[in-house]
Coordinates of C-alpha atoms in Angstrom, one line a residue:
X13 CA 114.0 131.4 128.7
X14 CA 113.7 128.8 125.9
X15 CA 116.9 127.7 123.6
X16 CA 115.7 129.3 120.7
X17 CA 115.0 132.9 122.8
X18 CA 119.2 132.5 124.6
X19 CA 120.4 131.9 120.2
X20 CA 118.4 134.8 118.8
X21 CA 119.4 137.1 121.6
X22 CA 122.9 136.1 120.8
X23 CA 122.3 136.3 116.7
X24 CA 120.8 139.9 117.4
X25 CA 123.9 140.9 119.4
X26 CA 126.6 139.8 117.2
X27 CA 124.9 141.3 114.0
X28 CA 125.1 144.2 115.8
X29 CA 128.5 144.2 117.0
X30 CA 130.2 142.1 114.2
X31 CA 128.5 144.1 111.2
X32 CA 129.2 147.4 111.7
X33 CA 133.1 146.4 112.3
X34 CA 133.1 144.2 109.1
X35 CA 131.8 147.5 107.5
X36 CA 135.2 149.1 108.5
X37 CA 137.2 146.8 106.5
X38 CA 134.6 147.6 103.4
X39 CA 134.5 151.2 104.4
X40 CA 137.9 151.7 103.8
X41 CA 138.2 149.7 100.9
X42 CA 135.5 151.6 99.8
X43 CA 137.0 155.2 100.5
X44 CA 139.7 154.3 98.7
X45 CA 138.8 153.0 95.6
X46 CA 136.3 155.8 95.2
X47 CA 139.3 158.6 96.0
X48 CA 141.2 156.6 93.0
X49 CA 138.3 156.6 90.8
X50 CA 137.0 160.2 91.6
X51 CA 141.2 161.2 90.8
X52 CA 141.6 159.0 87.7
X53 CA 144.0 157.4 89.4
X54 CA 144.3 152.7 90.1
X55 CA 144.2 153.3 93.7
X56 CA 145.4 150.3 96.3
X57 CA 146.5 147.4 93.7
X58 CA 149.8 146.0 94.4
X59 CA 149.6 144.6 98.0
X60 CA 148.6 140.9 97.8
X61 CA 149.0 137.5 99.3
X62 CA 150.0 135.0 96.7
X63 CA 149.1 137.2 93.8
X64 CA 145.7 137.8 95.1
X65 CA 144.6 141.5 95.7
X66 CA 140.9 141.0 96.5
X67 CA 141.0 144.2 94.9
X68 CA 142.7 146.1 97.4
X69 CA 141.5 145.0 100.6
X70 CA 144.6 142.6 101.2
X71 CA 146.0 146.4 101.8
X72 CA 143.5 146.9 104.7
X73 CA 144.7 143.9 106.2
X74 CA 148.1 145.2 106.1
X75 CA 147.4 148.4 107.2
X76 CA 146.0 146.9 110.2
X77 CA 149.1 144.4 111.3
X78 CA 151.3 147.8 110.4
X79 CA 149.0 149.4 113.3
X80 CA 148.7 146.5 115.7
X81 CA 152.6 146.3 115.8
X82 CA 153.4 150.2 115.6
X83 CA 155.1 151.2 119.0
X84 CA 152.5 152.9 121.3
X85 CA 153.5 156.2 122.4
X86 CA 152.5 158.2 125.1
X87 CA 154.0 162.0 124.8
X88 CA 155.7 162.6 128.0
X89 CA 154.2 166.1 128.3
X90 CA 150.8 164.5 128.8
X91 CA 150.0 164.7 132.1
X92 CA 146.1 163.4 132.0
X93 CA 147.3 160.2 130.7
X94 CA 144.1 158.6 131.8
X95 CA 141.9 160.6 129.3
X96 CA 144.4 160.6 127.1
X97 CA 143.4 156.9 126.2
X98 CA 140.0 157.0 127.4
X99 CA 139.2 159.4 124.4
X100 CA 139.8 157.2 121.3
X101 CA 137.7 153.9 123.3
X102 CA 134.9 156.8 123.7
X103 CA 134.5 157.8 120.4
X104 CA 134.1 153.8 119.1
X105 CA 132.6 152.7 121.6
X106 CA 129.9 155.6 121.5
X107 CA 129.8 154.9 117.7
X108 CA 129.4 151.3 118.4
X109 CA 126.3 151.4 120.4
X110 CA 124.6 154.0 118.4
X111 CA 123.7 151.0 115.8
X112 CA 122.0 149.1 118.7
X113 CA 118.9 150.2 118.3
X114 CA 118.5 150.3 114.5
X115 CA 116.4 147.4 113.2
X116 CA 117.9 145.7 110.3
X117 CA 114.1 143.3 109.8
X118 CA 110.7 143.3 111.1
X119 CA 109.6 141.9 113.6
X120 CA 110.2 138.0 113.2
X121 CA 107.9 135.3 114.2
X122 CA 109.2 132.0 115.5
X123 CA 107.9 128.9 117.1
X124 CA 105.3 131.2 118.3
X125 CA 107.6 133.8 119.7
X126 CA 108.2 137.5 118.4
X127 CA 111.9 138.6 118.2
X128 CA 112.3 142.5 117.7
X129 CA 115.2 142.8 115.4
X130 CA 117.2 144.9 117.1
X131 CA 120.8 144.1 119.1
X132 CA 118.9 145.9 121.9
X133 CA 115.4 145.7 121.2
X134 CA 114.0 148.6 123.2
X135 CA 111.0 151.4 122.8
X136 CA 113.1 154.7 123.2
X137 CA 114.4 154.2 119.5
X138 CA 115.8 157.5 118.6
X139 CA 115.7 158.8 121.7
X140 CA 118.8 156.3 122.7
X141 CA 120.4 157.8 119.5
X142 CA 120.1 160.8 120.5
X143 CA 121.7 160.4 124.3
X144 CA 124.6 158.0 122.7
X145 CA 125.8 160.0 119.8
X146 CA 127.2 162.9 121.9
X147 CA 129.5 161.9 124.0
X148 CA 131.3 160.3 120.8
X149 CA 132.0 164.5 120.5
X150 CA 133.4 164.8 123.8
X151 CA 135.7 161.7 122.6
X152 CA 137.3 164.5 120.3
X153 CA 137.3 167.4 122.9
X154 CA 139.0 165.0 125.8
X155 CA 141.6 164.0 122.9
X156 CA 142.4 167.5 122.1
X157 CA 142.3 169.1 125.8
X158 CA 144.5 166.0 127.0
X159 CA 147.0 166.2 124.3
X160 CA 148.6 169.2 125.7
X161 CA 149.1 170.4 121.8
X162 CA 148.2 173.4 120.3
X163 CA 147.1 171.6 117.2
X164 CA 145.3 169.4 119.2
X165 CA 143.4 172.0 121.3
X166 CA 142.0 174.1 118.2
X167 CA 140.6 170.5 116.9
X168 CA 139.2 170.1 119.6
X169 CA 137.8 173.5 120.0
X170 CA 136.6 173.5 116.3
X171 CA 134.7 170.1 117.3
X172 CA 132.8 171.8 120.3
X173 CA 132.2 174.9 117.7
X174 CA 131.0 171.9 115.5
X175 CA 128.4 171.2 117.7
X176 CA 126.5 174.0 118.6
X177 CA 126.3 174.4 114.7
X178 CA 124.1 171.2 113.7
X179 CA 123.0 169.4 116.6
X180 CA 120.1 171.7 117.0
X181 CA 118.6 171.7 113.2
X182 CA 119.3 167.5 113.5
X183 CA 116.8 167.8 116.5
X184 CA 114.7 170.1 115.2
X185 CA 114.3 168.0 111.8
X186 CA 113.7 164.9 113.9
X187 CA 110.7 166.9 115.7
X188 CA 109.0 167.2 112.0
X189 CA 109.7 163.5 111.3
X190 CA 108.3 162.2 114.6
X191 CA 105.0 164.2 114.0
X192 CA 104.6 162.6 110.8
X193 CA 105.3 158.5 112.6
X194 CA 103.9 159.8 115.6
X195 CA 106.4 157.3 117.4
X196 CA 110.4 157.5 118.6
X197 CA 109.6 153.8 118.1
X198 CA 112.2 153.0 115.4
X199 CA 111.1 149.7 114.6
X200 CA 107.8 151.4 113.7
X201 CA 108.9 153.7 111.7
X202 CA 110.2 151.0 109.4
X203 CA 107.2 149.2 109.8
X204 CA 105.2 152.6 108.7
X205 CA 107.2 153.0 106.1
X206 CA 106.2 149.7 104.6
X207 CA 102.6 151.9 103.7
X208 CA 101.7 153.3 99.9
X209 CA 100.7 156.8 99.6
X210 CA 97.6 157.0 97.4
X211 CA 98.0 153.5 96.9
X212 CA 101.3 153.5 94.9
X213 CA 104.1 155.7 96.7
X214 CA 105.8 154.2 99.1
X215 CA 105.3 156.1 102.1
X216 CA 109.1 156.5 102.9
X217 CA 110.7 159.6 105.2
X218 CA 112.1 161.2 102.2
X219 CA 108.5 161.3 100.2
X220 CA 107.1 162.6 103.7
X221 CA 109.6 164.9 104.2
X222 CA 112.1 166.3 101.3
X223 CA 112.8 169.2 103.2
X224 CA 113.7 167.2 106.8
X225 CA 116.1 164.4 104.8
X226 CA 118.1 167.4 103.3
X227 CA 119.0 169.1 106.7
X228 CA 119.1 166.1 108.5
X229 CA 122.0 164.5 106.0
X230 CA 123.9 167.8 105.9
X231 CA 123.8 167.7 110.1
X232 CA 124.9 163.7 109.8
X233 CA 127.8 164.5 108.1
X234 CA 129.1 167.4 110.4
X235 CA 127.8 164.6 112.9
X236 CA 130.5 161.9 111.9
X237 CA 133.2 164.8 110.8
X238 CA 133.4 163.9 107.1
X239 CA 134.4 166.2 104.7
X240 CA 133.1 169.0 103.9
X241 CA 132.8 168.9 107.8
X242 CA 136.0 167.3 109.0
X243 CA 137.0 170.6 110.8
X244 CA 138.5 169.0 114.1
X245 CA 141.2 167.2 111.8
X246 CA 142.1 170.1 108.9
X247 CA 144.8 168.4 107.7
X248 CA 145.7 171.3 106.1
X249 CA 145.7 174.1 109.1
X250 CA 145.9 171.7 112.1
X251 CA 148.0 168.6 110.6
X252 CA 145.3 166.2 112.3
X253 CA 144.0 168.5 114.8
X254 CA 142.4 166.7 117.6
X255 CA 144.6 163.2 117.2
X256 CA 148.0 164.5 116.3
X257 CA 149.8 162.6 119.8
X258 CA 148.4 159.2 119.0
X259 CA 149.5 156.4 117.5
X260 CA 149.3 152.7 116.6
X261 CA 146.5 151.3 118.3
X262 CA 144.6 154.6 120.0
X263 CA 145.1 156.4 116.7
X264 CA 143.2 153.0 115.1
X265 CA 140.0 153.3 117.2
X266 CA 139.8 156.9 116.1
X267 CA 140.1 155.8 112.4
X268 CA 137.8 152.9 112.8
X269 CA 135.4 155.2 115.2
X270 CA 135.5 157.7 112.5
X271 CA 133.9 154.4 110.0
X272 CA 131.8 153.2 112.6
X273 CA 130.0 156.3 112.8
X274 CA 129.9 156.9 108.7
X275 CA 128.0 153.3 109.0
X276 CA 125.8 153.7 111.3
X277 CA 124.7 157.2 110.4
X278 CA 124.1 155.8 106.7
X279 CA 121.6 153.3 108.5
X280 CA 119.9 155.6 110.6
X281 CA 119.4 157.9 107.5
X282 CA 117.8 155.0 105.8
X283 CA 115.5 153.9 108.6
X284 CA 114.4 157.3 109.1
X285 CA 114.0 158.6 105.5
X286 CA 114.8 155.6 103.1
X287 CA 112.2 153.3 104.3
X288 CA 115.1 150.6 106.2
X289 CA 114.6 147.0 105.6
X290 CA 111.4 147.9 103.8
X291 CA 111.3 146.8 100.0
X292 CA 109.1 148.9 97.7
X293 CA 105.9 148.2 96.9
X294 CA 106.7 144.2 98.8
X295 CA 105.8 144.7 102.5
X296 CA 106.0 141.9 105.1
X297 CA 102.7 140.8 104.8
X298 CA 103.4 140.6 101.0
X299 CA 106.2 139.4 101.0
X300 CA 105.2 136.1 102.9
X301 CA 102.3 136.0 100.9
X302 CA 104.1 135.5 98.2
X303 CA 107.3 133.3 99.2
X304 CA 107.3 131.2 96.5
X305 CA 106.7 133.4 93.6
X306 CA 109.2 135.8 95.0
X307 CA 112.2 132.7 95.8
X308 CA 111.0 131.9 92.1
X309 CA 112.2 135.0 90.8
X310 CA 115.5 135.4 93.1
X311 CA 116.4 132.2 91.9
X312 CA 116.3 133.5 88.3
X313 CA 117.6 136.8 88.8
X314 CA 120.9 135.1 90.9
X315 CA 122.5 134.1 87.8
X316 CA 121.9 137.2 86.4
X317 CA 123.5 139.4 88.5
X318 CA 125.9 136.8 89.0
X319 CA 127.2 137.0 85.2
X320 CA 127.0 140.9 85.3
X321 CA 129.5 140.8 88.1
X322 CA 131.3 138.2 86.7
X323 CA 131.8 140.8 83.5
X324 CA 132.4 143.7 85.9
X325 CA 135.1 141.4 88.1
X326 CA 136.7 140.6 84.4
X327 CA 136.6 144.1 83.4
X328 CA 138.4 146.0 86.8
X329 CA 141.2 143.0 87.2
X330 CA 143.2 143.0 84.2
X331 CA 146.2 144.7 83.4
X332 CA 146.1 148.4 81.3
X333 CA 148.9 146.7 79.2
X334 CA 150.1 143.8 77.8
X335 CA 151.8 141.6 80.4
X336 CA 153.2 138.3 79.8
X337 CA 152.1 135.2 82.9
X338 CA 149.7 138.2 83.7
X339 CA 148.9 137.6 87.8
X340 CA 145.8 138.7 87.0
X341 CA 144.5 136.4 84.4
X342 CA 144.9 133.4 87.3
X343 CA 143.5 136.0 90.2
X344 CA 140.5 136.6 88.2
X345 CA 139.9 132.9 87.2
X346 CA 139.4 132.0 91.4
X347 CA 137.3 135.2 92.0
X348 CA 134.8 133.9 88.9
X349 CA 134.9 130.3 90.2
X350 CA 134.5 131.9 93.7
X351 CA 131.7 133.3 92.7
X352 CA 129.6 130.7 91.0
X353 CA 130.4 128.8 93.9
X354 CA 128.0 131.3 95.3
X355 CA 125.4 131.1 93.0
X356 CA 124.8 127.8 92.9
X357 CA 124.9 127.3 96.8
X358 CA 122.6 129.7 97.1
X359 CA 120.1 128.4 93.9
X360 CA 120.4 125.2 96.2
X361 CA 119.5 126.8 99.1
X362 CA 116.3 128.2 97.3
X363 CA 115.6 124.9 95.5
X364 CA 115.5 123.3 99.0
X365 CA 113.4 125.2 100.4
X366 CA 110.9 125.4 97.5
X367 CA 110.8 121.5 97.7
X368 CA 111.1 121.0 101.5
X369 CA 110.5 123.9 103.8
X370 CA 107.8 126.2 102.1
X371 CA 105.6 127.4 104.3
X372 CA 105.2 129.0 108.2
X373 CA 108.5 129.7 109.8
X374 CA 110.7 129.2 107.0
X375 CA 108.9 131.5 104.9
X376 CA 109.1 134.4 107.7
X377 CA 113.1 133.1 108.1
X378 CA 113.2 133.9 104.1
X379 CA 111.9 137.0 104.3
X380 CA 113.8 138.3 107.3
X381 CA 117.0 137.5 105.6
X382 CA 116.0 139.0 102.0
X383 CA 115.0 142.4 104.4
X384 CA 118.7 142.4 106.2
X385 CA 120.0 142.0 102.7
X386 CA 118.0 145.1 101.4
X387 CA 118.9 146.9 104.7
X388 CA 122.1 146.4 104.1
X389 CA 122.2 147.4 100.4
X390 CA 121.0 151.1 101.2
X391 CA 123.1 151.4 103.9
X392 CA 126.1 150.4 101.7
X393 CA 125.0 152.9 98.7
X394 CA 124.6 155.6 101.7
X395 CA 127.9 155.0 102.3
X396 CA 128.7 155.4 98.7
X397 CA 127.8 159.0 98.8
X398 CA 129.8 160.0 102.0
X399 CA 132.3 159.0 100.0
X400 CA 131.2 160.5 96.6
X401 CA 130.5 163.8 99.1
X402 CA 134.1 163.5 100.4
X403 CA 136.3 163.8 97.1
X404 CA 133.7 166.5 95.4
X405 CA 133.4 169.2 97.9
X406 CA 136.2 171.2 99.2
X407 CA 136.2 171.7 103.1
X408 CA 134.3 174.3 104.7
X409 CA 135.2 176.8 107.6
X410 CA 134.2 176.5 111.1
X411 CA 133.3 180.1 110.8
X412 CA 130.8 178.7 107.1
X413 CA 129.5 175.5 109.3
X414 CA 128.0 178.1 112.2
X415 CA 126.6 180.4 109.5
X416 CA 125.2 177.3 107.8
X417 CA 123.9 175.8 111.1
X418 CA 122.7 179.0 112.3
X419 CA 121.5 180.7 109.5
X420 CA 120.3 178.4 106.9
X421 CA 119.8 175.2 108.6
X422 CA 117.9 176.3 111.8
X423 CA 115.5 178.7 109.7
X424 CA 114.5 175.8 107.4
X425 CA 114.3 173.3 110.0
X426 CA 111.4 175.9 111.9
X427 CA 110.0 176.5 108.8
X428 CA 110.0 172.6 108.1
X429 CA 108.4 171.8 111.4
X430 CA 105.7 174.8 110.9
X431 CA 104.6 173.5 107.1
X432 CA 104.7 170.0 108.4
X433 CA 101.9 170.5 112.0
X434 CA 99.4 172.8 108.9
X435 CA 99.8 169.4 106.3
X436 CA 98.8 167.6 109.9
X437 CA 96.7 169.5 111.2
X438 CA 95.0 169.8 107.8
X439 CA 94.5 166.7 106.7
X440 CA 95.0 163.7 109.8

């Protein structure tokens, strides 16, 4: 095993790993200020280190020393301590892997070596999903069962009620999708994605399958327990259901499972149906094809969205009032330096390689990253409508999430997977 094979095995494990945790951080932010902005209300602005906010996320970082120094207690009526903790490291760690088999690039071509971007590269592709995401449920029951709390119990309970509700129409959707890639393959599914239907459509999941994305979204959110599907945790009936015993640290991994698993869902919807790291209309082979022409243009359209943000930056950080020596006025002046910094590293970046590395493994290097940075952009706008789903929609029943598993969700899946074999069968 080469140098170069030992570094991008490590690359592809820590993008795994170290992405879908930064996500948390942004996750949260991002739950946050959407709740205040869906409300009308400011949302997290007063924490701050020196006067700087960063918008609210210096509150995350308190948030998480409050947690890391909360006493840790363990209920003395518990008497299966050793589930008791191994519940909340279940349901992140089971969140956690689930991302390991997404690919977040194609396949990239180095000092004539191929490097399946994946933290795991492996063939089963969904499959591994598929295995992995379940026990992440169990996670839930083994908190509730363990906790020896009524409260806990039923969230538990509702969890395994959960279950039975959408795990069958998420299959049976994937059934209808796989006969369209004709591979569990995730890799190439992206990679099929990358096609044009009738020469102009991209030939994305959700043009190949309108009905599949809808009951496979609505199952991804019962999936990850978000609201309208966060029955193990009713705040309202069971006061946090499945976790109400835990605390500091064990009550953290729960929190940051719960964001793992809203991340990497949001990815796994957009490889499946959202065409992943694809960019429309620009496919690999494009892409390289056109390097130049295409660093060109991102080199143009940097300072662009660079002054657009600026504005945007301006517009969100200043005071609703007059305020004399205004905290903000200073605050805003770094962020805008801050991020010009940015551009202009990055125009340099581009000018370089225009002048110096154009061509051969540099161009497939460029393209790699500009498909991780798309990847990542529909994931994060995925994200964007958990949350936008979250503050619109009132909670359901468990009693509602059966009938709409069982009686909505499982007919149209069948019905999906029967009009989906006659287009096949049909026409190749």
């Amino acid at each position: 095993m080469s140098a170069l094979d030992i570094i991008m095995i490590l690359l592809r494990i820590a993008f795994g790993v170290l992405v879908p945790l930064s996500f948390v951080a942004v996750l949260v932010w991002m739950e946050r200020r959407g709740a205040a902005y869906f409300q009308d209300r400011s949302g997290p602005n007063r924490c701050n280190i020196m006067g700087f906010r960063a918008g609210g996320l210096v509150q995350n970082l308190a948030d998480a020393i409050k947690l890391v120094f909360k006493e840790d207690v363990v209920p003395g009526h518990i008497r299966h301590k050793f589930y008791f903790i191994l519940a909340p490291m279940l349901v992140f760690i089971t969140a956690l892997l689930c991302f390991a088999v997404i690919p977040f690039a194609d396949v990239l071509l180095v000092g004539g070596s191929s490097y399946i971007m994946q933290a795991i590269p492996t063939d089963i592709g969904i499959l591994w999903f598929l295995a992995i995401v379940g026990f992440g449920v169990y996670g839930i029951i083994l908190a509730g069962w363990s906790s020896h709390n009524k409260y806990g119990v039923l969230g538990g309970l509702r969890a395994a009620a959960q279950v039975i509700s959408y795990e069958i129409p998420m299959g049976l959707a994937l059934v209808s999708l796989l006969a369209v890639y004709g591979t569990v393959n995730l890799t190439e599914m992206a990679q099929y994605q990358g096609q044009l239907l009738f020469g102009f459509i991209p030939m994305w999941g959700v043009v190949l399958q309108p009905l599949g994305v809808i009951i496979f979204i609505v199952a991804a959110f019962a999936e990850t327990n978000r609201t309208p599907f966060d029955l193990a945790e009713g705040e309202s009936e069971i006061v946090a259901g499945f976790h109400v015993e835990y605390s500091s640290m064990k009550f953290a991994l729960f929190f940051m499972g719960e964001y793992v698993a809203m991340f990497v869902s949001s990815a796994l919807i957009v490889t499946l149906y959202f065409g992943s790291y694809q960019i429309p209309w620009l496919a690999t082979d494009t892409l390289l094809a056109y390097a130049r022409p295409v660093t060109v243009l991102l080199m143009i359209g940097l300072p662009v969205i660079g002054y657009f943000f600026g504005q945007w930056i301006k517009k969100n950080n200043s005071s609703h009032y007059r305020r004399e020596h205004d905290p903000r006025i200073r605050e805003t002046k770094v962020y805008i330096a801050l991020l010009w910094s940015l551009v202009v590293l990055l125009e340099v970046i581009c000018l370089g390689y225009l002048l110096f590395a154009a061509g051969g493994g540099a161009d497939r290097i460029l393209v790699a990253l500009l498909q991780i940075g798309t990847f990542l952009l529909k994931t994060f706008l995925m994200c964007f409508v958990y949350v936008w789903v979250r503050w619109t929609l009132p909670r359901f029943r468990y009693d509602q999430l059966q009938k709409i598993g069982w009686e909505k969700l499982l007919p149209l899946s069948l019905l999906n997977i029967f009009i989906t074999s006659a287009v096949i069968v049909a026409f190749g």
